[in-house]
PDB file of C-alpha atoms in Angstrom:
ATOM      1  CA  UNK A  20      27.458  -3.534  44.544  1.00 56.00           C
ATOM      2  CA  UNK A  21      27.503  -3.840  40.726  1.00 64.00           C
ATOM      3  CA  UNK A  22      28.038  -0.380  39.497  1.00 65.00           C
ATOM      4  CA  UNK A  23      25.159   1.237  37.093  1.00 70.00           C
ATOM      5  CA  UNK A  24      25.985   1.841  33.462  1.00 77.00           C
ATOM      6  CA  UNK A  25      26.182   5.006  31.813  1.00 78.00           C
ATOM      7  CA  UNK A  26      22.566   4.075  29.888  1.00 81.00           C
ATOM      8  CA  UNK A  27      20.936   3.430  33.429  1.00 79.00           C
ATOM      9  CA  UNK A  28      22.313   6.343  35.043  1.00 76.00           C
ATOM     10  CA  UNK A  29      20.977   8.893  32.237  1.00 72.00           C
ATOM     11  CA  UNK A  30      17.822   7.221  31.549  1.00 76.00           C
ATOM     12  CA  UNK A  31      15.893   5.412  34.594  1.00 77.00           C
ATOM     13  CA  UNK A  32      14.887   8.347  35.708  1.00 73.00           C
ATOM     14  CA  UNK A  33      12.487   8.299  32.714  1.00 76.00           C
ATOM     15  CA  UNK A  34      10.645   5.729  34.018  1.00 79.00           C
ATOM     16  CA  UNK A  35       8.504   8.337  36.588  1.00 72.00           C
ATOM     17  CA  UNK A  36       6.848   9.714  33.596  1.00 74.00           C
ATOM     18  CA  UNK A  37       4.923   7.086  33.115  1.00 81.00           C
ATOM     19  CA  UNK A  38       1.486   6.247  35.425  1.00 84.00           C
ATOM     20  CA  UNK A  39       2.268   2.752  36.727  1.00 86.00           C
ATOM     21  CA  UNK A  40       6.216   4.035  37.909  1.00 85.00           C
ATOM     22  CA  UNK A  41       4.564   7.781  38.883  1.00 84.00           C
ATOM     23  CA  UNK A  42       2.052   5.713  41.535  1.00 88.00           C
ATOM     24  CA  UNK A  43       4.427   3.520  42.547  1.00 86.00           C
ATOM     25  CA  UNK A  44       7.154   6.695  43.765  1.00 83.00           C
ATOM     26  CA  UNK A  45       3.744   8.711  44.977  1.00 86.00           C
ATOM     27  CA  UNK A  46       3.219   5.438  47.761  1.00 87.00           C
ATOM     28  CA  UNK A  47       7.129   5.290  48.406  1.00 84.00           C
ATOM     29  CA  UNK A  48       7.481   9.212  48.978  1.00 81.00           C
ATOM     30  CA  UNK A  49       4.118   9.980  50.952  1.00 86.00           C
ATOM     31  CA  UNK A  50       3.894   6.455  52.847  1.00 85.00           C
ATOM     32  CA  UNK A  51       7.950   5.507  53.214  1.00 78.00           C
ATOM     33  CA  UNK A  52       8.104   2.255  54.874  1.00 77.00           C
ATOM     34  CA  UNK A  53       5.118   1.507  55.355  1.00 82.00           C
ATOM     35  CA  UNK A  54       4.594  -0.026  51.846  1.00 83.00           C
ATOM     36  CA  UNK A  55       7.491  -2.589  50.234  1.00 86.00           C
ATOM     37  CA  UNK A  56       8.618  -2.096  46.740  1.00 86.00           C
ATOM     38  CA  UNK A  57       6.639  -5.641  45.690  1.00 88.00           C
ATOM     39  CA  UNK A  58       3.505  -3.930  47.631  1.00 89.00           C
ATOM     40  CA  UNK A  59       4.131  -0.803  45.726  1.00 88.00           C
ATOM     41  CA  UNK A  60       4.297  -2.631  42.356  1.00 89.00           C
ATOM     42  CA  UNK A  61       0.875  -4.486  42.754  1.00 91.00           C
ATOM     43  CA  UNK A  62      -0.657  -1.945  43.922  1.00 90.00           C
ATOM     44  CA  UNK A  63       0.070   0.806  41.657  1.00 90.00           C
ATOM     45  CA  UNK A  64      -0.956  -2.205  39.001  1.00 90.00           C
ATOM     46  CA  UNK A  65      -4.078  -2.463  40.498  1.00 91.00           C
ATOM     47  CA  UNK A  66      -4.918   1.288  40.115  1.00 89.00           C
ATOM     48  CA  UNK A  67      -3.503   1.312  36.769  1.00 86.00           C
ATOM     49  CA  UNK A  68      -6.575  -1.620  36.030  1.00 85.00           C
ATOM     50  CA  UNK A  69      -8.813   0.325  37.654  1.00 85.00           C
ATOM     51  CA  UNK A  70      -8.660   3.730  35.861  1.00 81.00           C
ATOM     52  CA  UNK A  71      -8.484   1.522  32.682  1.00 76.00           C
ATOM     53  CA  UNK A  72     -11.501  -0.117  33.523  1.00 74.00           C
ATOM     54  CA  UNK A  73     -13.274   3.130  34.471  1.00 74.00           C
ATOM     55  CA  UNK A  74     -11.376   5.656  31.716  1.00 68.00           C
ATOM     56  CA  UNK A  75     -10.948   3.986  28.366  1.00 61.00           C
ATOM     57  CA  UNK A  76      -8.057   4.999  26.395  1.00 63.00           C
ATOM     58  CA  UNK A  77      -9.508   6.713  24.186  1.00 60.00           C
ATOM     59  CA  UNK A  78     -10.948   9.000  26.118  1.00 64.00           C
ATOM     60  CA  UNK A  79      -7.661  10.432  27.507  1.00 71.00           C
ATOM     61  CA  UNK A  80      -4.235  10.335  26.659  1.00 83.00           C
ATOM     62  CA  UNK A  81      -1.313   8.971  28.156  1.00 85.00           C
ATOM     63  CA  UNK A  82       2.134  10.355  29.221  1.00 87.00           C
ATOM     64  CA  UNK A  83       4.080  10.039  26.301  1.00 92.00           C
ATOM     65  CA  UNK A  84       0.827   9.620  23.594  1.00 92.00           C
ATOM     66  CA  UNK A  85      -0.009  11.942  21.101  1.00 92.00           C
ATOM     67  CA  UNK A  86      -2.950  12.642  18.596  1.00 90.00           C
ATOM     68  CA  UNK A  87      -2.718  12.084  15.148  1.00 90.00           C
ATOM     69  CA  UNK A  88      -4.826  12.634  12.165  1.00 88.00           C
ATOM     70  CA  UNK A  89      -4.014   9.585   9.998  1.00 87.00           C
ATOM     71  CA  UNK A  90      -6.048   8.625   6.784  1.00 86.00           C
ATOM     72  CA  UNK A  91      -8.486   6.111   7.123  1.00 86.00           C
ATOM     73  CA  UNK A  92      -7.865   2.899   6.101  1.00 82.00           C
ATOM     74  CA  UNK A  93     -10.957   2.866   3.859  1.00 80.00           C
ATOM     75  CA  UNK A  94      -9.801   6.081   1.691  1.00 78.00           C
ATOM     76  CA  UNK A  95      -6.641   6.390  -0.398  1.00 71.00           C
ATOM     77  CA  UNK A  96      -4.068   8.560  -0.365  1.00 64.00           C
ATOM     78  CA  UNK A  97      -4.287   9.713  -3.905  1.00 66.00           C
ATOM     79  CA  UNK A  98      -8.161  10.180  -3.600  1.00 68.00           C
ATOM     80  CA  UNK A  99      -9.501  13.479  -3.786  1.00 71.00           C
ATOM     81  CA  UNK A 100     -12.526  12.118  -1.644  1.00 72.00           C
ATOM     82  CA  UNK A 101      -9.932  10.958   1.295  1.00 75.00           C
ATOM     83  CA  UNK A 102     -10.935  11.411   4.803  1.00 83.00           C
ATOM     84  CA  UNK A 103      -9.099  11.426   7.952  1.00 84.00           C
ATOM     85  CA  UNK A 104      -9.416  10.363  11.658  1.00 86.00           C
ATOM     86  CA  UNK A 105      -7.934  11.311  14.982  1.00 88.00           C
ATOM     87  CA  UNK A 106      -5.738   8.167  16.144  1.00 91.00           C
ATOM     88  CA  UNK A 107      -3.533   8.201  19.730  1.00 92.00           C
ATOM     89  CA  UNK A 108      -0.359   7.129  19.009  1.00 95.00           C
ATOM     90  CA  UNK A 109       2.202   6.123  21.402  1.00 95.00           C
ATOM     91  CA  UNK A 110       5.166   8.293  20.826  1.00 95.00           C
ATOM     92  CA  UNK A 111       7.278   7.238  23.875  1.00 94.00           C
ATOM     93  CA  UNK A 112       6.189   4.234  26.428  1.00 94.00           C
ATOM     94  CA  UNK A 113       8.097   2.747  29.380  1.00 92.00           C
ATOM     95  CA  UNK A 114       9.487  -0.002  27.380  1.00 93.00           C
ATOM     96  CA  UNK A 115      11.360   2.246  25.516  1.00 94.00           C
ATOM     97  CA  UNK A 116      13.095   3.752  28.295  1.00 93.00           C
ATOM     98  CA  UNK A 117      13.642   0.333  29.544  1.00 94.00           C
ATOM     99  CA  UNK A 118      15.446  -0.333  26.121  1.00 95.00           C
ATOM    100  CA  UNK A 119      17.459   3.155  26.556  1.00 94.00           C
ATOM    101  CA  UNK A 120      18.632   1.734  29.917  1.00 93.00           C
ATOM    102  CA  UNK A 121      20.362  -1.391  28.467  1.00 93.00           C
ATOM    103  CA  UNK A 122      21.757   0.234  25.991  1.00 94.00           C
ATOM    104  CA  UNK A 123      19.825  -0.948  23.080  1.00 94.00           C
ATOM    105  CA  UNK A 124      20.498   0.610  19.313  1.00 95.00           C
ATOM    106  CA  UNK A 125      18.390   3.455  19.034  1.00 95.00           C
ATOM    107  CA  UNK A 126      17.880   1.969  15.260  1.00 95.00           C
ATOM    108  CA  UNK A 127      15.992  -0.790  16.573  1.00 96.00           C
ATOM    109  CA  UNK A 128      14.270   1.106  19.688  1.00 96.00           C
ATOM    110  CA  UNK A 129      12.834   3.658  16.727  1.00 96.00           C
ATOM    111  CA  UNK A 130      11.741   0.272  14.565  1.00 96.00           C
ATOM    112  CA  UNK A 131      10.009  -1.058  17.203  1.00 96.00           C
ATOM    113  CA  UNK A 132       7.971   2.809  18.000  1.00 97.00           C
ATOM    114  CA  UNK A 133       7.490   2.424  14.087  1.00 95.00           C
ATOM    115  CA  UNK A 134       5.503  -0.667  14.194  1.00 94.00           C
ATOM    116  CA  UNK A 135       4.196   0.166  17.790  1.00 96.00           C
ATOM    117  CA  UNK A 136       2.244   3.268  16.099  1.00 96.00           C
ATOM    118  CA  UNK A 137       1.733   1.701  12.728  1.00 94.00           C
ATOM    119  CA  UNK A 138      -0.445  -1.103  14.505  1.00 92.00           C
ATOM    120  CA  UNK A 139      -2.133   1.462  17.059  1.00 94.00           C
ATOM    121  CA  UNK A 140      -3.293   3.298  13.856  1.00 93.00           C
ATOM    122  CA  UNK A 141      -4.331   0.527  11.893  1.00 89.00           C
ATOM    123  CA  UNK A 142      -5.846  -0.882  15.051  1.00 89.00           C
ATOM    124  CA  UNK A 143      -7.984   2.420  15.491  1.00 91.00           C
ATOM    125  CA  UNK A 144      -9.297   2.167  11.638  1.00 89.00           C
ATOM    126  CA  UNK A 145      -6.211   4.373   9.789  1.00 90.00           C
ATOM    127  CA  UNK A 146      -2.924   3.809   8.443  1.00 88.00           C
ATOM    128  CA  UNK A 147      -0.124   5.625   9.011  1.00 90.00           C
ATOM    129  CA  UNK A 148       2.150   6.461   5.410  1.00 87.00           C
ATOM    130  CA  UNK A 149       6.345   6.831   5.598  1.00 87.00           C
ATOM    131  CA  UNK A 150       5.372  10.322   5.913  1.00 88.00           C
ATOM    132  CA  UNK A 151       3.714  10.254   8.580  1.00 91.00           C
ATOM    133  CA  UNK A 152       6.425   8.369  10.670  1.00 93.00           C
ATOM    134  CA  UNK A 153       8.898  11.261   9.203  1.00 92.00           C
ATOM    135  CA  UNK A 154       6.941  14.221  10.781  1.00 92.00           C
ATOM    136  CA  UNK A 155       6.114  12.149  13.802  1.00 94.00           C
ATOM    137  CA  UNK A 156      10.075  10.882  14.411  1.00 95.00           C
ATOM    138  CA  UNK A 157      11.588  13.750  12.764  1.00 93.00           C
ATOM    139  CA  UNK A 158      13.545  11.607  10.210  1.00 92.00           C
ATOM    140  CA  UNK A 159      13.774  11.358   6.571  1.00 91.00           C
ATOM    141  CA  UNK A 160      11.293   9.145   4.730  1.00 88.00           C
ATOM    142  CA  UNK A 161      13.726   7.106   3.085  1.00 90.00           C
ATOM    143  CA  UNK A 162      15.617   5.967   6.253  1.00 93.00           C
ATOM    144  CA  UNK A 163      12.575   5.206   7.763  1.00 92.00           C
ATOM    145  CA  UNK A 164      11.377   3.232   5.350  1.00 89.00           C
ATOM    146  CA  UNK A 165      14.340   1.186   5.141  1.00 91.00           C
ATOM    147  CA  UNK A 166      14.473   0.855   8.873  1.00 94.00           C
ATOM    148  CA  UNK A 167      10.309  -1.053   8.534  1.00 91.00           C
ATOM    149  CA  UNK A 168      12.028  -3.210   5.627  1.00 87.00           C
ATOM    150  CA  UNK A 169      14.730  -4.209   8.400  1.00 92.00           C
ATOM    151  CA  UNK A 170      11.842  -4.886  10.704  1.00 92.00           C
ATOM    152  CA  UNK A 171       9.559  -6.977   8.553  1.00 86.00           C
ATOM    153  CA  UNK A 172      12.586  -9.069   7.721  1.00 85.00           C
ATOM    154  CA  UNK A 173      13.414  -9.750  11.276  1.00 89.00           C
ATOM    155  CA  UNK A 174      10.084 -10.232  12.424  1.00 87.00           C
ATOM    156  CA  UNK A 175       8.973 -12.053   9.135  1.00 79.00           C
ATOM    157  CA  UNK A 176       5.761 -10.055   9.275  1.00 81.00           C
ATOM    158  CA  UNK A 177       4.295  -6.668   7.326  1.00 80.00           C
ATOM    159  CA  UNK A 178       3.085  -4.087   9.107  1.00 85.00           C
ATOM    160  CA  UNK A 179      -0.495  -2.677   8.061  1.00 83.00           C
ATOM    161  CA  UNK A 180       1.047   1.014   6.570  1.00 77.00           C
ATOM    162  CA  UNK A 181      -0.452   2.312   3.052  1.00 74.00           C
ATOM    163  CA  UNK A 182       1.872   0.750   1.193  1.00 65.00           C
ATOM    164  CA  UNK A 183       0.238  -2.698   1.531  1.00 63.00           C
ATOM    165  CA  UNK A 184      -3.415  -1.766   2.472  1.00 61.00           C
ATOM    166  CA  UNK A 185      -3.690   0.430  -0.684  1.00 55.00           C
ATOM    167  CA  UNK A 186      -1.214  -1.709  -2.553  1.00 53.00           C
ATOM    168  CA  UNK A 187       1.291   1.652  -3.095  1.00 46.00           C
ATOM    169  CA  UNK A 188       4.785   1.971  -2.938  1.00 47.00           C
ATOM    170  CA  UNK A 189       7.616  -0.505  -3.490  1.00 47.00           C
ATOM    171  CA  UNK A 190       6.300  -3.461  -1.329  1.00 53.00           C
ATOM    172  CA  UNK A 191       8.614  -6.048  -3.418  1.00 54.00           C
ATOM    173  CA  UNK A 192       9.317  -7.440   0.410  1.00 63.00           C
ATOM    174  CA  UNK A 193       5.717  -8.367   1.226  1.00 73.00           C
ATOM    175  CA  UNK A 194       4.939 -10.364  -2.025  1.00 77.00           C
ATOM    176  CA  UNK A 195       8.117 -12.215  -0.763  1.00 77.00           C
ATOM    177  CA  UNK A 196       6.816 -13.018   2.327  1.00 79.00           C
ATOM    178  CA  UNK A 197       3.547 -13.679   1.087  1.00 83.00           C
ATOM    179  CA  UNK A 198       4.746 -16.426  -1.208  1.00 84.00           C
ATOM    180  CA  UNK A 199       7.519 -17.425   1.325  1.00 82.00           C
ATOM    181  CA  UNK A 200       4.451 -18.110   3.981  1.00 84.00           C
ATOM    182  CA  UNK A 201       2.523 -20.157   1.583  1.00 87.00           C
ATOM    183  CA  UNK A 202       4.937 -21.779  -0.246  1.00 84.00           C
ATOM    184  CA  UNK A 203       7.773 -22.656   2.130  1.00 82.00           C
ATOM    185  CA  UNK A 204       5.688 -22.228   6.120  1.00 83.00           C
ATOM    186  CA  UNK A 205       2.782 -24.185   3.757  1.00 87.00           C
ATOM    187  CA  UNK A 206      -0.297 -21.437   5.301  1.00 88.00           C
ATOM    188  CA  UNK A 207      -3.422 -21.353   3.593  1.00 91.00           C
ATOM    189  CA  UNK A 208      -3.802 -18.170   1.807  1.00 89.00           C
ATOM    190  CA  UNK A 209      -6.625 -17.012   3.632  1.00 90.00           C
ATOM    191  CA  UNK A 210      -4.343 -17.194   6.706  1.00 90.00           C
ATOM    192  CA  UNK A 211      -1.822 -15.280   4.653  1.00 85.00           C
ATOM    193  CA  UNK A 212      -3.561 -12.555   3.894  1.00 84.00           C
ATOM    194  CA  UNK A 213      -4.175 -12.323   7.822  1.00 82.00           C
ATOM    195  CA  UNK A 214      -1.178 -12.097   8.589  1.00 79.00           C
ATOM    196  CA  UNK A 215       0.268  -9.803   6.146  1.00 78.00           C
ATOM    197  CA  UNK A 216      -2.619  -7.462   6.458  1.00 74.00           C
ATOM    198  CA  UNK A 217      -3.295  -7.914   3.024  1.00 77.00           C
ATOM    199  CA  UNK A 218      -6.674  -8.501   1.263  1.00 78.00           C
ATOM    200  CA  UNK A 219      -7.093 -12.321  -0.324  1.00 85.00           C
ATOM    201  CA  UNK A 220      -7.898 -11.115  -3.625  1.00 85.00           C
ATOM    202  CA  UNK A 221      -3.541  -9.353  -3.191  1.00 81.00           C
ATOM    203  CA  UNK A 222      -2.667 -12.505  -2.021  1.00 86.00           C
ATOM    204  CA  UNK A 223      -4.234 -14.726  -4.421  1.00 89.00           C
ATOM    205  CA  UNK A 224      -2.783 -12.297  -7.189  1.00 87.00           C
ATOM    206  CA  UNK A 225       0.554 -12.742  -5.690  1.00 86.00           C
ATOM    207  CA  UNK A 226       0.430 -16.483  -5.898  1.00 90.00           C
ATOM    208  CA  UNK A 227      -0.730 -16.527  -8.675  1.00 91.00           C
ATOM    209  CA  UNK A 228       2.027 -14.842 -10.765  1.00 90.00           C
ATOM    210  CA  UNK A 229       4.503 -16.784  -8.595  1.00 90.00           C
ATOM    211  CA  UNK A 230       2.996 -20.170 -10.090  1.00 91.00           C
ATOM    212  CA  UNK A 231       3.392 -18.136 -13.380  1.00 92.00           C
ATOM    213  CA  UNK A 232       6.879 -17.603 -13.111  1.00 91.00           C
ATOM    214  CA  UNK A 233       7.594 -21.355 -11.548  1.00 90.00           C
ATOM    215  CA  UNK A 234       6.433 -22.793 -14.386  1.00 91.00           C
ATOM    216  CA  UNK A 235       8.601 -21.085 -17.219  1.00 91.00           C
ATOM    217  CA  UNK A 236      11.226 -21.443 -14.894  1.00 90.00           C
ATOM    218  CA  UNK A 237      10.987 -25.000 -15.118  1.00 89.00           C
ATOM    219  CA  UNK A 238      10.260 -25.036 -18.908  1.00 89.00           C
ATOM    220  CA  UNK A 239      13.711 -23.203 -18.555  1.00 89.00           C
ATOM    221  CA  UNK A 240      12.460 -19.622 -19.751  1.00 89.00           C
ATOM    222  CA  UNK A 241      15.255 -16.743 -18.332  1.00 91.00           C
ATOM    223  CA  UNK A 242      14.385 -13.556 -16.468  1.00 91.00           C
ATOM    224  CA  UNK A 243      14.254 -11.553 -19.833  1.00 92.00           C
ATOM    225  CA  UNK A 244      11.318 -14.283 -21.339  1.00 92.00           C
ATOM    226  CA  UNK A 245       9.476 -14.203 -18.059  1.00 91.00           C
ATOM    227  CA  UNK A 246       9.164 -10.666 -17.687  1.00 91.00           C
ATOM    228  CA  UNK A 247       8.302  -9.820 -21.312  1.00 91.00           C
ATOM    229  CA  UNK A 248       5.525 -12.873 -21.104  1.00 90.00           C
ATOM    230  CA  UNK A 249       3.782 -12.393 -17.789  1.00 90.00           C
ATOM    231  CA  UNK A 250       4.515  -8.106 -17.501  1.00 89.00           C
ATOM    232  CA  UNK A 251       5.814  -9.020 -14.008  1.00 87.00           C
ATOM    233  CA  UNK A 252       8.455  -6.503 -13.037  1.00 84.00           C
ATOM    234  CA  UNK A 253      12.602  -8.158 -13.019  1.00 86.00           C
ATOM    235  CA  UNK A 254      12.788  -7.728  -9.160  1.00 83.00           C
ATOM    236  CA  UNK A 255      10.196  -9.603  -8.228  1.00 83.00           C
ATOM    237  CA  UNK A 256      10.502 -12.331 -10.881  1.00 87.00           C
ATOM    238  CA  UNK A 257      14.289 -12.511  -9.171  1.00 86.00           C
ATOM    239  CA  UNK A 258      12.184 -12.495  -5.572  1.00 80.00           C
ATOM    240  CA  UNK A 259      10.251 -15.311  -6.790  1.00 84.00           C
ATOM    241  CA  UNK A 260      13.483 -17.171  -8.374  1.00 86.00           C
ATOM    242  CA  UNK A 261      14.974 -17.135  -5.031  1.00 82.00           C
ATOM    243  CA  UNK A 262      12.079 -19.002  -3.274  1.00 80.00           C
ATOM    244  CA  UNK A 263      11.862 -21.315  -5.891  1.00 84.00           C
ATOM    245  CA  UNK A 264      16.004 -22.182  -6.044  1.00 82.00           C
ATOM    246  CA  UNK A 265      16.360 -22.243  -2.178  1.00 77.00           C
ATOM    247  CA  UNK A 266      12.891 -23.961  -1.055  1.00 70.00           C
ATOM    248  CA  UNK A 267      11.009 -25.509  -4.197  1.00 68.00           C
ATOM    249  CA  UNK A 268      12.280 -28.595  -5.363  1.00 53.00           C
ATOM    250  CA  UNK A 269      11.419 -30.142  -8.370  1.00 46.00           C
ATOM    251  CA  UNK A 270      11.061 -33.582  -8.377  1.00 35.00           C
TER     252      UNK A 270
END
């Protein structure tokens, strides 16, 4: 018998907080034999469908969801007219404990909660700020902001926080992948802005000053010339460079 890790042994317990796993050891400790473990599974699935079915979620909260007044995606931040709405966010699910078990980084178990809420709220008609993530995962800002950098660069994607859907903060990354979809994965721009949860008229803005700086770089204009003629900031003129030096060739 293969003996369990240290990771198993401290967190499968876990598991049994969580509905599907809690009906599944309710059948095994009130009906022993009588039902196998594969039984167990589908049925406790099947219940699980059921109260879905008849108890949307937001109606009631899960084990490991909380409530969480995030602004709405249709008011800024920095308006004094902003409004609010009550989003569930889930805090803790069983695929994190599942990532506990194997012994997975707890940096990238907390990225993947991070975009896990970040979606929920944006999904529920809010957005969730660095802030917001800090209070929630008792972190600092700063770290977790780097860590949703790291994740957007792994998973080439943005996630929908205010940063992009009010166009605040540093989001030097997302123009990058905004031109890097168009330009180099050849995407329409309307398909763009889908998938960066950005509106067309950012992504069309974006291209355009990346077209701006392509062609003074090829008229052989340096960093200093580009930024003083188009007012585009030095880091993401030197964003733009490196899409154009690794993927744009001039014929």
């Amino acid at each position: 018998m293969i003996p369990k890790t240290s990771s198993v042994k401290h967190y499968s317990s876990a598991h049994d907080r969580f509905l599907k796993p809690a009906i599944v050891n309710f059948f095994k400790v009130q009906f022993g034999n009588n039902f196998g473990p594969i039984v167990r599974e589908n049925i406790a699935g099947a219940l699980v469908d059921l109260f879905d079915s008849i108890c949307p979620e937001l109606s009631r909260l899960k084990p490991g969801q909380v409530v969480w007044n995030a602004l709405d995606k249709q008011t800024r931040g920095d308006s004094e007219n902003r409004r609010y709405k009550p989003v569930i966010l889930s805090l803790a699910t069983d695929e994190d404990v599942s990532m506990f078990e194997k012994g997975s980084k707890v940096s990238t178990i907390r990225k993947n909660v991070m975009a896990r809420m970040i979606r929920e709220a944006y999904q529920q008609g809010a957005v969730l700020s660095t802030r917001d993530l800090s209070l929630l995962l008792v972190s600092y800002a700063s770290y977790l902001s780097q860590l949703r950098i790291e994740y957007e660069k792994e998973h080439q994607t943005i996630l929908p926080h205010t940063g992009v859907i009010h166009d605040m903060g540093t989001t030097l990354t997302h123009k990058r992948i905004i031109i890097y979809k168009h330009v180099v994965e050849k995407k329409d721009p309307s398909i763009v802005a889908r998938e960066t949860n950005h509106s067309q008229l950012a992504v069309d803005r974006y291209l355009k000053d990346f077209n701006r700086v392509k062609t003074l770089v090829n008229d052989k204009k340096n960093i200093e010339f580009i930024h003083h003629t188009t007012n585009i900031s030095r880091p993401v003129i030197k964003q733009y460079l490196q899409i154009i030096n690794n993927y744009v060739k001039e014929q």
